[in-house]
Structure formats: C-alpha cells, structure tokens
mmCIF file of C-alpha atoms and ligand atoms in Angstrom:
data_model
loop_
_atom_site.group_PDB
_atom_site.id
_atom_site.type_symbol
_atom_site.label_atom_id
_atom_site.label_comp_id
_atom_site.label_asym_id
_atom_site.label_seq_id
_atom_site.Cartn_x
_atom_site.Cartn_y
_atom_site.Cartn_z
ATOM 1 C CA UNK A 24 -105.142 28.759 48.058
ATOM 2 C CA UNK A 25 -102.431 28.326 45.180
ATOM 3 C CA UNK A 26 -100.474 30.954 44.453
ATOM 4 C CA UNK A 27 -100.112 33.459 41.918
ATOM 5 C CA UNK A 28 -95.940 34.257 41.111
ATOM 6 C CA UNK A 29 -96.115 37.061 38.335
ATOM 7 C CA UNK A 30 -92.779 38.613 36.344
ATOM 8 C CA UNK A 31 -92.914 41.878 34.883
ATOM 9 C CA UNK A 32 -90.463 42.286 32.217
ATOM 10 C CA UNK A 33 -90.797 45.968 31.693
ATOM 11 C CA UNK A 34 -88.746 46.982 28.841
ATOM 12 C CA UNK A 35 -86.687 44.298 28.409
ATOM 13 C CA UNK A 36 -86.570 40.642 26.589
ATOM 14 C CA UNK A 37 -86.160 39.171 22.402
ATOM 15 C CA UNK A 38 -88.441 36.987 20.357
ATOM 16 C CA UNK A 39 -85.728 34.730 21.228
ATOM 17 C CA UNK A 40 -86.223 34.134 25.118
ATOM 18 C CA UNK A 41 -88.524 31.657 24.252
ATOM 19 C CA UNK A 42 -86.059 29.189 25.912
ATOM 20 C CA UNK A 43 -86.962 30.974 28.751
ATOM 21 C CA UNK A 44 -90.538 30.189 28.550
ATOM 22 C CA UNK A 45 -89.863 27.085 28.044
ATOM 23 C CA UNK A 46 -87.872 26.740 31.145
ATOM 24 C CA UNK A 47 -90.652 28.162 33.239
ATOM 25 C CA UNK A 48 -92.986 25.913 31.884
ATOM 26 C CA UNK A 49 -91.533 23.104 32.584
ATOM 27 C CA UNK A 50 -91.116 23.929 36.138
ATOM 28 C CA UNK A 51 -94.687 25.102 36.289
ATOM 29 C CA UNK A 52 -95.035 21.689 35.067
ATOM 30 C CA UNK A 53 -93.055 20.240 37.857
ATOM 31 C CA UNK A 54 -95.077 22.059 40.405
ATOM 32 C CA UNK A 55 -97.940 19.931 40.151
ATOM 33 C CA UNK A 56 -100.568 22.225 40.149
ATOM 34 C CA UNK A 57 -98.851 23.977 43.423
ATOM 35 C CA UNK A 58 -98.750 27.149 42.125
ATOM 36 C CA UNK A 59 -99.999 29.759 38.984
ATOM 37 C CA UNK A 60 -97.489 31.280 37.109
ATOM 38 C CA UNK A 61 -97.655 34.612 34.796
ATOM 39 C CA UNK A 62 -95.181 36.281 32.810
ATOM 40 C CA UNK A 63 -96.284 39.761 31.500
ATOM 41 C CA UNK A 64 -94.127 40.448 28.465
ATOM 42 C CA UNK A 65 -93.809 43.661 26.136
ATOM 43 C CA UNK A 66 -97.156 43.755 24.187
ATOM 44 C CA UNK A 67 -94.989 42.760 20.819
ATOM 45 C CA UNK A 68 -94.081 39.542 21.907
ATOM 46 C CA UNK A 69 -97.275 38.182 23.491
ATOM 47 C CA UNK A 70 -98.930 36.527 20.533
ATOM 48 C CA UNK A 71 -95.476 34.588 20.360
ATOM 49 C CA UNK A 72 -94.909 33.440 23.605
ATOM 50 C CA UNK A 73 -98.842 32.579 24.200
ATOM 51 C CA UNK A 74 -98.851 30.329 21.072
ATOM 52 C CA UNK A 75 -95.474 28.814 22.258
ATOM 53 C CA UNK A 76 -96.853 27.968 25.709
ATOM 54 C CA UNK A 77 -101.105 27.000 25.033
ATOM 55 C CA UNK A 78 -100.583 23.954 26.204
ATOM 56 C CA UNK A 79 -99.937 24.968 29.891
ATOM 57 C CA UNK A 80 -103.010 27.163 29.732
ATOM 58 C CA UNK A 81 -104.134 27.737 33.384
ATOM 59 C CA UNK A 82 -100.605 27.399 35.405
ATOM 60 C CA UNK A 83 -98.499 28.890 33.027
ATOM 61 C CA UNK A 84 -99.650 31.642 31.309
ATOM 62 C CA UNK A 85 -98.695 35.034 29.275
ATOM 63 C CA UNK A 86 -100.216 38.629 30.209
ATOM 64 C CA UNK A 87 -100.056 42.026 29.136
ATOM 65 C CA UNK A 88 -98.270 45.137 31.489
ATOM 66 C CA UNK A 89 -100.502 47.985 30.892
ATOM 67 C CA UNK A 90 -104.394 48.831 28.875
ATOM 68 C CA UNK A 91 -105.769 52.016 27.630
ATOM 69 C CA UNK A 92 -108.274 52.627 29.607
ATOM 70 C CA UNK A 93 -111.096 53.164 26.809
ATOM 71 C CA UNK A 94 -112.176 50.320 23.978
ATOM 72 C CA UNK A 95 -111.074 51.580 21.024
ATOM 73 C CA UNK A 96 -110.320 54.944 19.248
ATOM 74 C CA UNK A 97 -108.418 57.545 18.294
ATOM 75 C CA UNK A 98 -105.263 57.016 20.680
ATOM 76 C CA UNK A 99 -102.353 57.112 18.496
ATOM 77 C CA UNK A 100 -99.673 53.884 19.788
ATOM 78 C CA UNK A 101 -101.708 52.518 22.499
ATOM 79 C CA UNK A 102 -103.068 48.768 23.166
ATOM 80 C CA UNK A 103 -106.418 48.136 24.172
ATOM 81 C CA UNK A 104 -107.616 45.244 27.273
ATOM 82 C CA UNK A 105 -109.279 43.535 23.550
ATOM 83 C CA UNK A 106 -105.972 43.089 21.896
ATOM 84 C CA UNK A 107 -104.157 41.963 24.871
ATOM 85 C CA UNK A 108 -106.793 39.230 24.703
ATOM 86 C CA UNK A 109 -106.960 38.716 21.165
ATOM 87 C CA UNK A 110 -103.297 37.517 20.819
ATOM 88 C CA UNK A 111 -103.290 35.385 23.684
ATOM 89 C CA UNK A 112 -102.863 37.255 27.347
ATOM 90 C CA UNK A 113 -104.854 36.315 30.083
ATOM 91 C CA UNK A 114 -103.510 38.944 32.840
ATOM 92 C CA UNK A 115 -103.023 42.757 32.218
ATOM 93 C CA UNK A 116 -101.175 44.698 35.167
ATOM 94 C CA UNK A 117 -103.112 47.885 35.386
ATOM 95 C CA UNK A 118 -101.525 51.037 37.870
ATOM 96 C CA UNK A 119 -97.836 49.755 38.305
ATOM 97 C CA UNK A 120 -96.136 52.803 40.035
ATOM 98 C CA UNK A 121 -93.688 53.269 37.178
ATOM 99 C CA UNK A 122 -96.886 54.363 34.917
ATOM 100 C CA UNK A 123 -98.735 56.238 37.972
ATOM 101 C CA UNK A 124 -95.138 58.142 37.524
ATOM 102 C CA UNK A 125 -94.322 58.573 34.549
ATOM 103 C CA UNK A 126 -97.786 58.603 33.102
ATOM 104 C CA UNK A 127 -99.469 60.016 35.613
ATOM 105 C CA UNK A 128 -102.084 57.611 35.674
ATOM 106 C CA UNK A 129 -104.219 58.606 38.457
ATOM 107 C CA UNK A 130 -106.779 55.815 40.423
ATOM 108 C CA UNK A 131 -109.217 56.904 38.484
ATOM 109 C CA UNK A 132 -107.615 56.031 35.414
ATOM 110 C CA UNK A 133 -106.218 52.729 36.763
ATOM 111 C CA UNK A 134 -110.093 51.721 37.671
ATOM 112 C CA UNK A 135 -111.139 52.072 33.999
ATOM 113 C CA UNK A 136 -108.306 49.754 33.007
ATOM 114 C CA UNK A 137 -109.381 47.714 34.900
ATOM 115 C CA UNK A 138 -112.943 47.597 33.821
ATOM 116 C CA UNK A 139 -111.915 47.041 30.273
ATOM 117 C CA UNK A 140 -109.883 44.599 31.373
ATOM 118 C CA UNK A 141 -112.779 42.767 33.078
ATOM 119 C CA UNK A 142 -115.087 43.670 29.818
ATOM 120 C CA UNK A 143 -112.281 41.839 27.676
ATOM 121 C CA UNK A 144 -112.115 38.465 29.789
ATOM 122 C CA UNK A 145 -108.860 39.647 31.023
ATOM 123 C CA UNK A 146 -107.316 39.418 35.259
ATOM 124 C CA UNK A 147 -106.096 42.760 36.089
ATOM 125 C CA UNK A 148 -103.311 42.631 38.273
ATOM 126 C CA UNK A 149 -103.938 46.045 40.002
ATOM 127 C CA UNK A 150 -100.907 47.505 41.441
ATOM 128 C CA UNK A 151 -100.536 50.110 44.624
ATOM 129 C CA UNK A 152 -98.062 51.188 46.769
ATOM 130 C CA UNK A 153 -96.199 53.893 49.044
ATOM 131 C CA UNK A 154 -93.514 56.629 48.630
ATOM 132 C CA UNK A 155 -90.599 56.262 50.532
ATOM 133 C CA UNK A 156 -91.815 59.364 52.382
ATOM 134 C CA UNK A 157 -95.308 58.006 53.119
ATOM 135 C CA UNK A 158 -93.664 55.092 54.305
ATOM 136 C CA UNK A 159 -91.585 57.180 56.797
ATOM 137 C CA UNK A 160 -94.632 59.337 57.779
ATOM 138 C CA UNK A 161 -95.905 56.327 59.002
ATOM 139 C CA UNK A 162 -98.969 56.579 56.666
ATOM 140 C CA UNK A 163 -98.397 53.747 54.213
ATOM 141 C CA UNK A 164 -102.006 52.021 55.549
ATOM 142 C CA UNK A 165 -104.084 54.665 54.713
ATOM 143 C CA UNK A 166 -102.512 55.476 51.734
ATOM 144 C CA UNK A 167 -102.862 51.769 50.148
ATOM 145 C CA UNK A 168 -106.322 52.196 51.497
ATOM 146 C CA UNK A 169 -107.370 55.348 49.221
ATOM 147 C CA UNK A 170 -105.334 53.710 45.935
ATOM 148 C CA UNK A 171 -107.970 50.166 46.588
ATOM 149 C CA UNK A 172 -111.191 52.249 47.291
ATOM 150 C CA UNK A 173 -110.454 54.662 44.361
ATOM 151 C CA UNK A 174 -108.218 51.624 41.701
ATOM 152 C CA UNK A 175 -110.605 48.412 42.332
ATOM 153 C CA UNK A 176 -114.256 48.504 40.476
ATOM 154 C CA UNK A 177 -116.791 47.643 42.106
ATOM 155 C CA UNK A 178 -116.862 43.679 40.710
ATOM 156 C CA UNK A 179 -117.476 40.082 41.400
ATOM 157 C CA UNK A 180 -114.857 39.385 38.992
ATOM 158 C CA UNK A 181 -111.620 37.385 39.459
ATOM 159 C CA UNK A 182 -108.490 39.762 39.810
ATOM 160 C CA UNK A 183 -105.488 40.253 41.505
ATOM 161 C CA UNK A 184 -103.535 43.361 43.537
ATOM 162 C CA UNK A 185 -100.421 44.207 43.731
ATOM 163 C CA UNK A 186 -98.768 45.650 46.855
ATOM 164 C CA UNK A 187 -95.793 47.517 46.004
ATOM 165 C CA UNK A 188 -93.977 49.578 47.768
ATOM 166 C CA UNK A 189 -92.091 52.233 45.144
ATOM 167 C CA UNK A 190 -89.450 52.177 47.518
ATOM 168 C CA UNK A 191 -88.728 48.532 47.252
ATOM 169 C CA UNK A 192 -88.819 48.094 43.453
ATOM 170 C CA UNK A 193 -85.733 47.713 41.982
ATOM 171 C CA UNK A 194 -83.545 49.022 44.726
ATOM 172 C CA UNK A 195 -83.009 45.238 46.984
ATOM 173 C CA UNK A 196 -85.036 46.990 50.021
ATOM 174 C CA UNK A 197 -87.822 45.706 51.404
ATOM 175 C CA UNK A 198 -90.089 46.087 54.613
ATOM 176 C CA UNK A 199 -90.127 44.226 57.530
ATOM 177 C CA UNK A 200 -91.905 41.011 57.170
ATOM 178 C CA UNK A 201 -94.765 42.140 59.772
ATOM 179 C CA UNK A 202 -95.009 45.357 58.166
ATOM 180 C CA UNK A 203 -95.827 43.400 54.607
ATOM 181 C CA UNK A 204 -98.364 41.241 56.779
ATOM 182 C CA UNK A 205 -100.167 44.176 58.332
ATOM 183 C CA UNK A 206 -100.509 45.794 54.783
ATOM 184 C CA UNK A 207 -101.938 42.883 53.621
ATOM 185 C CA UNK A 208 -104.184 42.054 56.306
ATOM 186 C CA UNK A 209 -105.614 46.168 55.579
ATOM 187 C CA UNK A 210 -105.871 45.522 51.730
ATOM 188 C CA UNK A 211 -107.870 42.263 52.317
ATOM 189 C CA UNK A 212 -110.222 44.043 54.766
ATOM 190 C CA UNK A 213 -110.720 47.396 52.513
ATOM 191 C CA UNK A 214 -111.315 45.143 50.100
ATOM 192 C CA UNK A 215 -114.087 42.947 52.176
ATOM 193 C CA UNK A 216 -115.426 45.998 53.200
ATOM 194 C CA UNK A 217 -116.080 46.888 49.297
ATOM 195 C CA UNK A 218 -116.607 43.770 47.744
ATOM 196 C CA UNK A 219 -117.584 41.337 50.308
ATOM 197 C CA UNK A 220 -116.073 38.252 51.712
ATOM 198 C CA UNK A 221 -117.016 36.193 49.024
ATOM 199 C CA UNK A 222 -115.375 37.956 45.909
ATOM 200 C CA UNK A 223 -112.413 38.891 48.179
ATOM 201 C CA UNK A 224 -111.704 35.507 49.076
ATOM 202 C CA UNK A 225 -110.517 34.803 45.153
ATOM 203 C CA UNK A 226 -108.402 37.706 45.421
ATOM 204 C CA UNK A 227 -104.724 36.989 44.997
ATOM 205 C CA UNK A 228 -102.901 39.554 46.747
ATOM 206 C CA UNK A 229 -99.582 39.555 45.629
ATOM 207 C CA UNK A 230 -96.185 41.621 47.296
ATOM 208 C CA UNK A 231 -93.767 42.976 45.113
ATOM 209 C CA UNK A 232 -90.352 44.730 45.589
ATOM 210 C CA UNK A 233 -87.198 43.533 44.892
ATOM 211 C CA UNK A 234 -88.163 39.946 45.500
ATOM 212 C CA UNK A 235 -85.225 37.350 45.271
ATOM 213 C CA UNK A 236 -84.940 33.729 45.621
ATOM 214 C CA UNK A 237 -83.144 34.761 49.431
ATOM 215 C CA UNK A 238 -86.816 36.083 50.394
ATOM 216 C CA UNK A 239 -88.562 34.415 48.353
ATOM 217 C CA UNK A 240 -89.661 31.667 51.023
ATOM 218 C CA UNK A 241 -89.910 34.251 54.081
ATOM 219 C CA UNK A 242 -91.990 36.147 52.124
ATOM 220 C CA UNK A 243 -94.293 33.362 50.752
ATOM 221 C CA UNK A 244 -94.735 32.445 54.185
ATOM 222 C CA UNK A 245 -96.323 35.784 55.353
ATOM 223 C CA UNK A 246 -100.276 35.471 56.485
ATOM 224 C CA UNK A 247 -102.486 37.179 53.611
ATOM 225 C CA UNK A 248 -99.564 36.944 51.060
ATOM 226 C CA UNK A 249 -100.902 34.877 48.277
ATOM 227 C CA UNK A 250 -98.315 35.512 45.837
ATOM 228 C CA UNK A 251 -95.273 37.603 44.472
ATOM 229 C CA UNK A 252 -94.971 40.339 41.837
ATOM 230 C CA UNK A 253 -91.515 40.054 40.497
ATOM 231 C CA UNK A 254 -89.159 42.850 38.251
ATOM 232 C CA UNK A 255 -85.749 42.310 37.893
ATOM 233 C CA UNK A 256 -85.730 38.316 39.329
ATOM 234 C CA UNK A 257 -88.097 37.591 36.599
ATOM 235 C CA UNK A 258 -85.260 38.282 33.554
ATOM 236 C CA UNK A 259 -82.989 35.701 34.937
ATOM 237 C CA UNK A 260 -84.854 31.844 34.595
ATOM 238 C CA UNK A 261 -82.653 30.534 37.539
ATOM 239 C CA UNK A 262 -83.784 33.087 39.766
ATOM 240 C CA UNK A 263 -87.259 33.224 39.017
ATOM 241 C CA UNK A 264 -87.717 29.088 39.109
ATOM 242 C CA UNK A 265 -86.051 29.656 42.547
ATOM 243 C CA UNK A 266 -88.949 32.125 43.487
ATOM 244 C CA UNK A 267 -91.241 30.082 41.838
ATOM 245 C CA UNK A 268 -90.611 26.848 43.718
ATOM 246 C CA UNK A 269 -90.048 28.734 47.383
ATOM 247 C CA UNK A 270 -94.268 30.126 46.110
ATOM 248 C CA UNK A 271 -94.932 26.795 45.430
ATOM 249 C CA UNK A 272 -94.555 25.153 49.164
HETATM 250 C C1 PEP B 322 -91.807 45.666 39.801
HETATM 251 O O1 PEP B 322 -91.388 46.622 39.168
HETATM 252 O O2 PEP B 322 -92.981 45.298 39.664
HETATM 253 C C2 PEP B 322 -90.907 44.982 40.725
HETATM 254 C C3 PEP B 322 -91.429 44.330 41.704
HETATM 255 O O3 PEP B 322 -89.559 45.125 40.483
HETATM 256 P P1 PEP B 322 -88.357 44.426 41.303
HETATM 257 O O4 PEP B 322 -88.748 42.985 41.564
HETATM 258 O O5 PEP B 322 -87.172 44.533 40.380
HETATM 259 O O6 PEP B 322 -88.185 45.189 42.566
#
C-alpha cells in the first residue's frame, strides 16, 4: 500500500510559502508514485495553494484542518466540508486533540464532520489519541477503541485515522515502537470489526507525534503503520522532504 505523509500547519504559514509547495511537489514528483502527500493549510490559503499545485492532483495534494459539522447555516466564522471542497481541498482532518480540547469537540461531534466530509467528496483524516495519564494507566487500547467506535461513521468510503497520542504532539516524545504497532494492529481490528475487511483495507492509518526525519524511517517501518501525521516537521521543507522520502521506501 502507498503511503499517506500528511502536515498540519495549525496556525502558522503566508500566502508566500508557496515556495514551499513547490518544494514538496517536486519531491512528490521525485517519489514516483511511492508515496501520497497532503498538506492541510489554514482554510485562507487553500484556494491558493490548490490552484498553485493542480497539476500534481492525486500525490500531492492540499486539505482542510477542521469542518463544521452541519451543511450550512447560521454559524457565525465557521467553514463548512462544501467550501473546503469548493476551493480546492481534498482531505479535511476532523477530531485533532487540540480541537477535542479546546473545542470540546466530543466523538459525536467529530462523526458528523466526518459525514459531511464524506457528503462533500472530501477524505477525513479522523484523529484519536490518549492522555498522558491514560497512557500511564495502561488503558490507551481501550480508550482509542471507544474514540473509533463512537468518531468513524458507519461508511464504505475512503478515509484516513489518525493515531495520536496528546502526549507526543509537539513535545519530541514518543512511544515505544511496539507500543505504536500494537495500537495500530487494535485500530485496524475495531475498525474490521465495524466496517469489514474490505473498506478497512483502504484505510490509511497514519501515527502522529512529534515525528522527525530521525524516526521517520523506524516509524514507517512499523506493521499496520501506513503513514505519518506531521505538526511541527511539516513547517520546515527540509525536514518534511526528509520524512517524506524515509515514507516513501
Ligand atoms: C499534530 O499536532 O498533529 C502533530 C503531530 O504535531 P507534532 O508533529 O508537532 O508533534
């Protein structure tokens, strides 16, 4: 399966990184068709990145980093799964744990992102993931299990999930490399379970936290890892080429 390397730029980036883009397309160029490659940018700058970049539609392309969960409507500053689409995303990351925080988005919420993300032709990247504390309770399987049974719709759809632990974003920690396996090995099971084998097969599930180009190629090469999910590497176009290429092989 190729893999899926996706950067999250948060809060951060200009109308003028578009020598950035261009950078990453030209390695996703180089790749050969070895990898996918996403970059989910502030809603603002999507329309101008996607036009910059159409001709690398399907290994290079733009998405969005959040939906409201409902069409349209009254919802003063928000961005729909339709306008993500409309100027040119293909991906929306739906649940990242810095909007379950601060926006208390519950699973709930996060699974009717994603559904308007399906109903707008969009991949929802759907993101879960630990506390610290869970993680030293020993309890991070069952609690990745209740965010996928309550987060995913029930779909045939293409999408993608994003295991991150809260305690490994941003900080340069990370869990053992047999922990990340077993975690994946449980979301790709839960999600059989749901889904079936068929529709979980296309599923690319991704790690993220605190990826680097030093782990990006031990961590590529973990069973049931089919791709990275990548915050602070992806600001910096040397680093995230490096992660990009270690994804690639
Ligand atoms: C993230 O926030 O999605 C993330 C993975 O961040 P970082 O790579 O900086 O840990």
């Amino acid at each position: 399966m190729v893999k899926l390397v996706v950067g999250n730029w948060k809060m951060n980036g200009c109308l003028n990184d578009i020598s950035f883009m261009q950078t990453i397309a030209e390695t996703a160029d180089t790749l050969n068709n070895q990898l996918k490659t996403v970059i989910c940018v502030p809603s603002v700058f999507i329309h101008h990145f996607s036009n910059h970049i159409k001709t690398h539609h399907a290994i290079f392309e733009i998405g969005g980093q959040n939906c409201h969960h409902l069409k349209t409507g009254a919802y003063t500053g928000e961005v729909s799964a339709d306008m993500l689409k409309d100027v040119g995303a293909h991906y929306v990351i739906v649940g990242h744990s810095e909007r379950r925080t601060d926006c208390y988005e519950s699973d709930i919420i996060v699974h009717d992102k994603a559904n308007t993300a399906f109903d707008a032709d969009l991949i929802p990247i759907i993101c879960v993931g630990e506390t610290h504390e869970q993680y030293i309770q020993g309890i991070s399987k069952k609690i990745i299990v209740e965010q996928i049974k309550h987060s995913v719709p029930h779909t045939v759809k293409k999408f993608a999930i994003g295991y991150e632990p809260i305690w490994a974003i941003g900080t340069g920690l990370i869990p053992q490399f047999d922990e990340i396996a077993a975690i994946h090995l449980t979301i790709y099971e839960t999600l059989k379970g749901l889904l079936g084998t068929e529709t979980t097969n296309k599923v690319d599930i991704l790690y993220g936290g605190s990826v680097k180009p030093s782990n990006a190629c031990d961590i590529a090469n973990i069973d049931y890892v089919n791709g990275a999910l990548v915050g602070g590497a992806s600001l910096n176009a040397s680093d995230f080429t490096q992660i990009m290429t270690a994804f690639a092989h």
